[in-house]
Amino acid sequence: MKIFRYIILSLALIYSIAFPSKIAVATKVKGQVEIMTVGKKGFADLKPGTILSDGDKIRTGSPGFTAIIFIDDKSTLKVKDNSEVVITGKRTAASISKKINMDEGTIRATVNKQNTDFVIQTPTSVASVKGTDFWLVSDPETGDQIIGIEGIVGLTNSETGQEIDVTEGMSGLSTPNGNVGLIDTDPSTIPEDPSDDIEGPSQVKIYLEGPNGEQKVMIIEYQ
């Protein structure tokens, strides 16, 4: 499985040199997961191996789950059910400055040490990351909860500008009325990560689109 993942990432990286808007690849998909590619108005089913572009929107239903790996540094974003996110990224030399716009839902970000920005923005808060592992649960009505697994996440409330650092074993809370706070993490509040229970397919199709709109499909088979 690791060999397969590295093959996918290597091919995606080569392709991204020719097409710099390509920034990530979907490696696991389970249940109802849809993508609205940038520049289009409708959603389509997201398939494993799909290379994501700057501005693509991912939407998961119930049940639904997808794991996404960024091409430059193998940072991962896991999107659980009933979530909606827009993946954006700007390439600078060999790195990608990443921003995730999240309307609502639950995600896990495992971020390798960054030389560029990795930001997650919700209607309530902004989370700034350099290198860490955390869950973010966002609800437009109640606000955001960041659960620190490893490292440090800077959490800023968009209404008041109040900032806190969320570390391992702590949970940061940010509410729509502007309050922020820290509490010890209750283990029962940590979302279940379904990715380890998802077996990858024996064949993955990577859908590529050239600068003139031509469509190509790369098929990879493995044991």
PDB file of C-alpha atoms in Angstrom:
ATOM      1  CA  MET A   1       0.000   0.000   0.000  1.00  0.00           C
ATOM      2  CA  LYS A   2       2.835   2.441   0.818  1.00  0.00           C
ATOM      3  CA  ILE A   3       4.506   1.657  -2.523  1.00  0.00           C
ATOM      4  CA  PHE A   4       1.233   2.352  -4.290  1.00  0.00           C
ATOM      5  CA  ARG A   5       0.838   5.673  -2.470  1.00  0.00           C
ATOM      6  CA  TYR A   6       4.333   6.807  -3.398  1.00  0.00           C
ATOM      7  CA  ILE A   7       3.741   5.853  -7.046  1.00  0.00           C
ATOM      8  CA  ILE A   8       0.566   7.923  -7.072  1.00  0.00           C
ATOM      9  CA  LEU A   9       2.316  10.898  -5.458  1.00  0.00           C
ATOM     10  CA  SER A  10       5.331  10.690  -7.787  1.00  0.00           C
ATOM     11  CA  LEU A  11       3.124  10.689 -10.853  1.00  0.00           C
ATOM     12  CA  ALA A  12       1.043  13.519  -9.444  1.00  0.00           C
ATOM     13  CA  LEU A  13       4.171  15.564  -8.706  1.00  0.00           C
ATOM     14  CA  ILE A  14       5.471  15.098 -12.264  1.00  0.00           C
ATOM     15  CA  TYR A  15       2.108  16.144 -13.636  1.00  0.00           C
ATOM     16  CA  SER A  16       1.938  19.157 -11.321  1.00  0.00           C
ATOM     17  CA  ILE A  17       5.148  20.566 -12.810  1.00  0.00           C
ATOM     18  CA  ALA A  18       3.389  20.907 -16.145  1.00  0.00           C
ATOM     19  CA  PHE A  19       0.102  21.962 -14.530  1.00  0.00           C
ATOM     20  CA  PRO A  20       0.938  23.989 -11.376  1.00  0.00           C
ATOM     21  CA  SER A  21      -2.718  24.325 -10.318  1.00  0.00           C
ATOM     22  CA  LYS A  22      -2.673  20.613  -9.379  1.00  0.00           C
ATOM     23  CA  ILE A  23      -2.001  20.484  -5.645  1.00  0.00           C
ATOM     24  CA  ALA A  24      -3.274  17.244  -4.070  1.00  0.00           C
ATOM     25  CA  VAL A  25      -4.599  13.748  -4.731  1.00  0.00           C
ATOM     26  CA  ALA A  26      -7.491  11.811  -3.202  1.00  0.00           C
ATOM     27  CA  THR A  27      -6.160   8.473  -1.959  1.00  0.00           C
ATOM     28  CA  LYS A  28      -9.163   7.022  -0.120  1.00  0.00           C
ATOM     29  CA  VAL A  29     -12.877   7.433  -0.681  1.00  0.00           C
ATOM     30  CA  LYS A  30     -15.727   5.753   1.201  1.00  0.00           C
ATOM     31  CA  GLY A  31     -19.456   6.328   0.997  1.00  0.00           C
ATOM     32  CA  GLN A  32     -20.920   9.494  -0.488  1.00  0.00           C
ATOM     33  CA  VAL A  33     -18.129  11.869  -1.501  1.00  0.00           C
ATOM     34  CA  GLU A  34     -18.514  14.449  -4.247  1.00  0.00           C
ATOM     35  CA  ILE A  35     -16.295  17.007  -5.936  1.00  0.00           C
ATOM     36  CA  MET A  36     -17.102  20.255  -7.680  1.00  0.00           C
ATOM     37  CA  THR A  37     -14.068  21.033  -9.798  1.00  0.00           C
ATOM     38  CA  VAL A  38     -13.033  24.649 -10.053  1.00  0.00           C
ATOM     39  CA  GLY A  39     -14.855  26.468 -12.825  1.00  0.00           C
ATOM     40  CA  LYS A  40     -17.820  24.076 -12.867  1.00  0.00           C
ATOM     41  CA  LYS A  41     -21.232  24.373 -11.194  1.00  0.00           C
ATOM     42  CA  GLY A  42     -22.199  20.766 -10.499  1.00  0.00           C
ATOM     43  CA  PHE A  43     -20.922  18.007  -8.223  1.00  0.00           C
ATOM     44  CA  ALA A  44     -19.669  14.617  -9.424  1.00  0.00           C
ATOM     45  CA  ASP A  45     -18.559  11.505  -7.543  1.00  0.00           C
ATOM     46  CA  LEU A  46     -14.997  11.713  -6.243  1.00  0.00           C
ATOM     47  CA  LYS A  47     -12.866   8.723  -7.232  1.00  0.00           C
ATOM     48  CA  PRO A  48      -9.638   7.486  -5.584  1.00  0.00           C
ATOM     49  CA  GLY A  49      -6.674   8.771  -7.564  1.00  0.00           C
ATOM     50  CA  THR A  50      -8.353  12.028  -8.599  1.00  0.00           C
ATOM     51  CA  ILE A  51      -5.830  14.860  -8.708  1.00  0.00           C
ATOM     52  CA  LEU A  52      -7.224  17.997  -7.085  1.00  0.00           C
ATOM     53  CA  SER A  53      -6.779  21.518  -8.368  1.00  0.00           C
ATOM     54  CA  ASP A  54      -6.609  24.853  -6.603  1.00  0.00           C
ATOM     55  CA  GLY A  55     -10.231  25.771  -5.790  1.00  0.00           C
ATOM     56  CA  ASP A  56     -11.871  22.327  -5.931  1.00  0.00           C
ATOM     57  CA  LYS A  57     -14.740  21.779  -3.460  1.00  0.00           C
ATOM     58  CA  ILE A  58     -15.213  18.462  -1.622  1.00  0.00           C
ATOM     59  CA  ARG A  59     -18.547  17.487  -0.074  1.00  0.00           C
ATOM     60  CA  THR A  60     -19.214  14.367   1.994  1.00  0.00           C
ATOM     61  CA  GLY A  61     -22.612  12.911   2.807  1.00  0.00           C
ATOM     62  CA  SER A  62     -23.732  10.476   5.488  1.00  0.00           C
ATOM     63  CA  PRO A  63     -21.873   8.215   5.456  1.00  0.00           C
ATOM     64  CA  GLY A  64     -18.894   9.664   3.617  1.00  0.00           C
ATOM     65  CA  PHE A  65     -15.120   9.944   4.069  1.00  0.00           C
ATOM     66  CA  THR A  66     -12.093  10.855   1.990  1.00  0.00           C
ATOM     67  CA  ALA A  67      -8.343  11.164   2.602  1.00  0.00           C
ATOM     68  CA  ILE A  68      -6.339  13.714   0.612  1.00  0.00           C
ATOM     69  CA  ILE A  69      -2.555  14.029   0.354  1.00  0.00           C
ATOM     70  CA  PHE A  70      -0.854  17.237  -0.779  1.00  0.00           C
ATOM     71  CA  ILE A  71       1.649  16.695  -3.547  1.00  0.00           C
ATOM     72  CA  ASP A  72       4.532  18.799  -2.227  1.00  0.00           C
ATOM     73  CA  ASP A  73       5.070  17.494   1.313  1.00  0.00           C
ATOM     74  CA  LYS A  74       2.618  14.601   1.850  1.00  0.00           C
ATOM     75  CA  SER A  75       0.596  16.482   4.468  1.00  0.00           C
ATOM     76  CA  THR A  76      -2.819  14.836   4.741  1.00  0.00           C
ATOM     77  CA  LEU A  77      -6.358  16.048   5.159  1.00  0.00           C
ATOM     78  CA  LYS A  78      -9.076  13.582   6.196  1.00  0.00           C
ATOM     79  CA  VAL A  79     -12.651  14.733   5.638  1.00  0.00           C
ATOM     80  CA  LYS A  80     -15.379  12.941   7.588  1.00  0.00           C
ATOM     81  CA  ASP A  81     -19.106  12.745   6.892  1.00  0.00           C
ATOM     82  CA  ASN A  82     -21.394  15.780   6.507  1.00  0.00           C
ATOM     83  CA  SER A  83     -18.510  18.116   5.712  1.00  0.00           C
ATOM     84  CA  GLU A  84     -17.817  20.664   2.992  1.00  0.00           C
ATOM     85  CA  VAL A  85     -14.377  22.089   2.225  1.00  0.00           C
ATOM     86  CA  VAL A  86     -12.672  24.026  -0.548  1.00  0.00           C
ATOM     87  CA  ILE A  87      -9.042  23.060  -1.198  1.00  0.00           C
ATOM     88  CA  THR A  88      -6.841  25.935  -2.340  1.00  0.00           C
ATOM     89  CA  GLY A  89      -3.106  26.182  -2.818  1.00  0.00           C
ATOM     90  CA  LYS A  90      -0.546  28.453  -4.436  1.00  0.00           C
ATOM     91  CA  ARG A  91       2.727  26.955  -5.595  1.00  0.00           C
ATOM     92  CA  THR A  92       5.956  28.727  -4.645  1.00  0.00           C
ATOM     93  CA  ALA A  93       9.041  26.935  -5.986  1.00  0.00           C
ATOM     94  CA  ALA A  94       8.726  23.344  -4.662  1.00  0.00           C
ATOM     95  CA  SER A  95       6.178  24.165  -1.938  1.00  0.00           C
ATOM     96  CA  ILE A  96       2.460  24.829  -1.876  1.00  0.00           C
ATOM     97  CA  SER A  97       0.913  27.502   0.345  1.00  0.00           C
ATOM     98  CA  LYS A  98      -2.300  25.784   1.483  1.00  0.00           C
ATOM     99  CA  LYS A  99      -5.651  27.136   2.621  1.00  0.00           C
ATOM    100  CA  ILE A 100      -8.720  25.078   3.457  1.00  0.00           C
ATOM    101  CA  ASN A 101     -12.044  26.914   3.516  1.00  0.00           C
ATOM    102  CA  MET A 102     -14.455  24.866   5.610  1.00  0.00           C
ATOM    103  CA  ASP A 103     -18.159  25.667   5.860  1.00  0.00           C
ATOM    104  CA  GLU A 104     -18.940  22.900   8.360  1.00  0.00           C
ATOM    105  CA  GLY A 105     -18.029  19.337   9.318  1.00  0.00           C
ATOM    106  CA  THR A 106     -15.127  17.383  10.775  1.00  0.00           C
ATOM    107  CA  ILE A 107     -11.587  17.094   9.427  1.00  0.00           C
ATOM    108  CA  ARG A 108      -8.249  15.787  10.602  1.00  0.00           C
ATOM    109  CA  ALA A 109      -5.095  17.531   9.403  1.00  0.00           C
ATOM    110  CA  THR A 110      -1.687  15.878   9.740  1.00  0.00           C
ATOM    111  CA  VAL A 111       0.667  18.595   8.612  1.00  0.00           C
ATOM    112  CA  ASN A 112       4.367  18.106   7.985  1.00  0.00           C
ATOM    113  CA  LYS A 113       6.671  20.986   8.900  1.00  0.00           C
ATOM    114  CA  GLN A 114       5.836  23.879   6.607  1.00  0.00           C
ATOM    115  CA  ASN A 115       8.011  26.479   4.908  1.00  0.00           C
ATOM    116  CA  THR A 116       4.794  28.054   3.655  1.00  0.00           C
ATOM    117  CA  ASP A 117       1.348  28.703   5.111  1.00  0.00           C
ATOM    118  CA  PHE A 118      -1.159  26.004   6.029  1.00  0.00           C
ATOM    119  CA  VAL A 119      -4.392  27.693   7.088  1.00  0.00           C
ATOM    120  CA  ILE A 120      -7.875  26.361   7.779  1.00  0.00           C
ATOM    121  CA  GLN A 121     -10.651  28.951   7.817  1.00  0.00           C
ATOM    122  CA  THR A 122     -14.239  28.453   9.009  1.00  0.00           C
ATOM    123  CA  PRO A 123     -17.083  30.965   9.415  1.00  0.00           C
ATOM    124  CA  THR A 124     -15.960  31.331  13.060  1.00  0.00           C
ATOM    125  CA  SER A 125     -12.178  30.921  13.217  1.00  0.00           C
ATOM    126  CA  VAL A 126      -8.802  30.684  11.522  1.00  0.00           C
ATOM    127  CA  ALA A 127      -6.381  27.864  12.385  1.00  0.00           C
ATOM    128  CA  SER A 128      -2.731  28.454  11.465  1.00  0.00           C
ATOM    129  CA  VAL A 129      -0.404  25.459  11.311  1.00  0.00           C
ATOM    130  CA  LYS A 130       3.321  24.856  10.829  1.00  0.00           C
ATOM    131  CA  GLY A 131       3.558  21.171  11.655  1.00  0.00           C
ATOM    132  CA  THR A 132       1.118  19.205  13.754  1.00  0.00           C
ATOM    133  CA  ASP A 133      -1.751  16.728  13.971  1.00  0.00           C
ATOM    134  CA  PHE A 134      -5.227  17.795  15.057  1.00  0.00           C
ATOM    135  CA  TRP A 135      -8.956  17.432  14.577  1.00  0.00           C
ATOM    136  CA  LEU A 136     -11.204  20.384  13.734  1.00  0.00           C
ATOM    137  CA  VAL A 137     -14.955  20.107  14.292  1.00  0.00           C
ATOM    138  CA  SER A 138     -16.866  23.096  12.922  1.00  0.00           C
ATOM    139  CA  ASP A 139     -20.533  24.028  13.325  1.00  0.00           C
ATOM    140  CA  PRO A 140     -21.791  27.413  12.045  1.00  0.00           C
ATOM    141  CA  GLU A 141     -24.168  27.702  15.014  1.00  0.00           C
ATOM    142  CA  THR A 142     -22.009  26.554  17.943  1.00  0.00           C
ATOM    143  CA  GLY A 143     -18.515  27.342  16.622  1.00  0.00           C
ATOM    144  CA  ASP A 144     -15.265  25.404  16.364  1.00  0.00           C
ATOM    145  CA  GLN A 145     -13.424  22.841  18.439  1.00  0.00           C
ATOM    146  CA  ILE A 146      -9.767  22.028  17.753  1.00  0.00           C
ATOM    147  CA  ILE A 147      -8.477  18.842  19.392  1.00  0.00           C
ATOM    148  CA  GLY A 148      -4.690  18.802  19.605  1.00  0.00           C
ATOM    149  CA  ILE A 149      -3.082  15.425  18.905  1.00  0.00           C
ATOM    150  CA  GLU A 150       0.509  16.596  18.388  1.00  0.00           C
ATOM    151  CA  GLY A 151       2.297  19.931  17.978  1.00  0.00           C
ATOM    152  CA  ILE A 152       0.753  23.401  18.214  1.00  0.00           C
ATOM    153  CA  VAL A 153      -2.154  25.007  16.359  1.00  0.00           C
ATOM    154  CA  GLY A 154      -2.800  28.753  16.518  1.00  0.00           C
ATOM    155  CA  LEU A 155      -6.558  29.387  16.795  1.00  0.00           C
ATOM    156  CA  THR A 156      -7.885  32.891  16.101  1.00  0.00           C
ATOM    157  CA  ASN A 157     -11.507  33.959  16.506  1.00  0.00           C
ATOM    158  CA  SER A 158     -12.635  35.890  13.423  1.00  0.00           C
ATOM    159  CA  GLU A 159     -15.088  38.099  15.356  1.00  0.00           C
ATOM    160  CA  THR A 160     -12.782  39.441  18.068  1.00  0.00           C
ATOM    161  CA  GLY A 161      -9.282  38.502  16.938  1.00  0.00           C
ATOM    162  CA  GLN A 162      -8.614  36.665  20.208  1.00  0.00           C
ATOM    163  CA  GLU A 163      -5.857  34.044  19.809  1.00  0.00           C
ATOM    164  CA  ILE A 164      -4.884  30.895  21.674  1.00  0.00           C
ATOM    165  CA  ASP A 165      -2.393  28.075  21.064  1.00  0.00           C
ATOM    166  CA  VAL A 166      -3.792  24.549  21.165  1.00  0.00           C
ATOM    167  CA  THR A 167      -1.283  21.876  22.182  1.00  0.00           C
ATOM    168  CA  GLU A 168      -1.289  18.096  22.567  1.00  0.00           C
ATOM    169  CA  GLY A 169      -3.949  16.917  25.006  1.00  0.00           C
ATOM    170  CA  MET A 170      -5.852  20.208  24.903  1.00  0.00           C
ATOM    171  CA  SER A 171      -8.965  21.345  23.051  1.00  0.00           C
ATOM    172  CA  GLY A 172      -9.469  24.894  21.828  1.00  0.00           C
ATOM    173  CA  LEU A 173     -12.967  26.353  21.612  1.00  0.00           C
ATOM    174  CA  SER A 174     -13.988  29.314  19.451  1.00  0.00           C
ATOM    175  CA  THR A 175     -17.590  30.566  19.367  1.00  0.00           C
ATOM    176  CA  PRO A 176     -19.494  32.758  16.887  1.00  0.00           C
ATOM    177  CA  ASN A 177     -19.930  35.479  19.549  1.00  0.00           C
ATOM    178  CA  GLY A 178     -16.170  35.893  19.829  1.00  0.00           C
ATOM    179  CA  ASN A 179     -15.137  33.792  22.827  1.00  0.00           C
ATOM    180  CA  VAL A 180     -12.138  31.458  22.851  1.00  0.00           C
ATOM    181  CA  GLY A 181     -10.926  29.057  25.508  1.00  0.00           C
ATOM    182  CA  LEU A 182      -8.850  25.995  26.336  1.00  0.00           C
ATOM    183  CA  ILE A 183      -9.894  22.809  28.134  1.00  0.00           C
ATOM    184  CA  ASP A 184      -8.331  19.409  28.708  1.00  0.00           C
ATOM    185  CA  THR A 185      -9.402  17.055  25.951  1.00  0.00           C
ATOM    186  CA  ASP A 186     -12.085  14.568  26.878  1.00  0.00           C
ATOM    187  CA  PRO A 187     -11.028  11.364  25.044  1.00  0.00           C
ATOM    188  CA  SER A 188     -14.676  10.646  24.230  1.00  0.00           C
ATOM    189  CA  THR A 189     -14.795  13.801  22.073  1.00  0.00           C
ATOM    190  CA  ILE A 190     -11.992  12.671  19.746  1.00  0.00           C
ATOM    191  CA  PRO A 191     -13.601  11.637  16.428  1.00  0.00           C
ATOM    192  CA  GLU A 192     -13.022   8.146  15.082  1.00  0.00           C
ATOM    193  CA  ASP A 193     -10.576   8.032  12.183  1.00  0.00           C
ATOM    194  CA  PRO A 194     -11.977   5.521   9.667  1.00  0.00           C
ATOM    195  CA  SER A 195      -9.018   5.596   7.277  1.00  0.00           C
ATOM    196  CA  ASP A 196      -7.268   2.527   8.674  1.00  0.00           C
ATOM    197  CA  ASP A 197     -10.384   0.437   8.054  1.00  0.00           C
ATOM    198  CA  ILE A 198     -10.580   1.371   4.372  1.00  0.00           C
ATOM    199  CA  GLU A 199      -8.774  -0.966   2.011  1.00  0.00           C
ATOM    200  CA  GLY A 200      -7.556   0.623  -1.185  1.00  0.00           C
ATOM    201  CA  PRO A 201      -8.700  -0.747  -4.540  1.00  0.00           C
ATOM    202  CA  SER A 202      -6.462  -2.988  -6.654  1.00  0.00           C
ATOM    203  CA  GLN A 203      -6.859  -0.536  -9.521  1.00  0.00           C
ATOM    204  CA  VAL A 204      -6.917   3.245  -9.403  1.00  0.00           C
ATOM    205  CA  LYS A 205      -7.681   5.607 -12.246  1.00  0.00           C
ATOM    206  CA  ILE A 206      -6.112   9.059 -12.275  1.00  0.00           C
ATOM    207  CA  TYR A 207      -8.110  11.539 -14.314  1.00  0.00           C
ATOM    208  CA  LEU A 208      -5.966  14.228 -15.944  1.00  0.00           C
ATOM    209  CA  GLU A 209      -6.967  17.309 -17.906  1.00  0.00           C
ATOM    210  CA  GLY A 210      -4.530  19.148 -20.120  1.00  0.00           C
ATOM    211  CA  PRO A 211      -4.323  22.928 -20.632  1.00  0.00           C
ATOM    212  CA  ASN A 212      -6.479  22.680 -23.758  1.00  0.00           C
ATOM    213  CA  GLY A 213      -9.167  20.632 -22.008  1.00  0.00           C
ATOM    214  CA  GLU A 214      -8.085  17.238 -23.307  1.00  0.00           C
ATOM    215  CA  GLN A 215      -8.962  14.340 -20.999  1.00  0.00           C
ATOM    216  CA  LYS A 216      -6.613  11.491 -20.144  1.00  0.00           C
ATOM    217  CA  VAL A 217      -6.958   8.526 -17.813  1.00  0.00           C
ATOM    218  CA  MET A 218      -3.941   6.864 -16.172  1.00  0.00           C
ATOM    219  CA  ILE A 219      -4.680   3.355 -14.844  1.00  0.00           C
ATOM    220  CA  ILE A 220      -2.433   1.846 -12.155  1.00  0.00           C
ATOM    221  CA  GLU A 221      -2.815  -1.770 -11.077  1.00  0.00           C
ATOM    222  CA  TYR A 222      -1.013  -3.267  -8.088  1.00  0.00           C
ATOM    223  CA  GLN A 223      -1.125  -6.196  -5.711  1.00  0.00           C
TER     224      GLN A 223
END
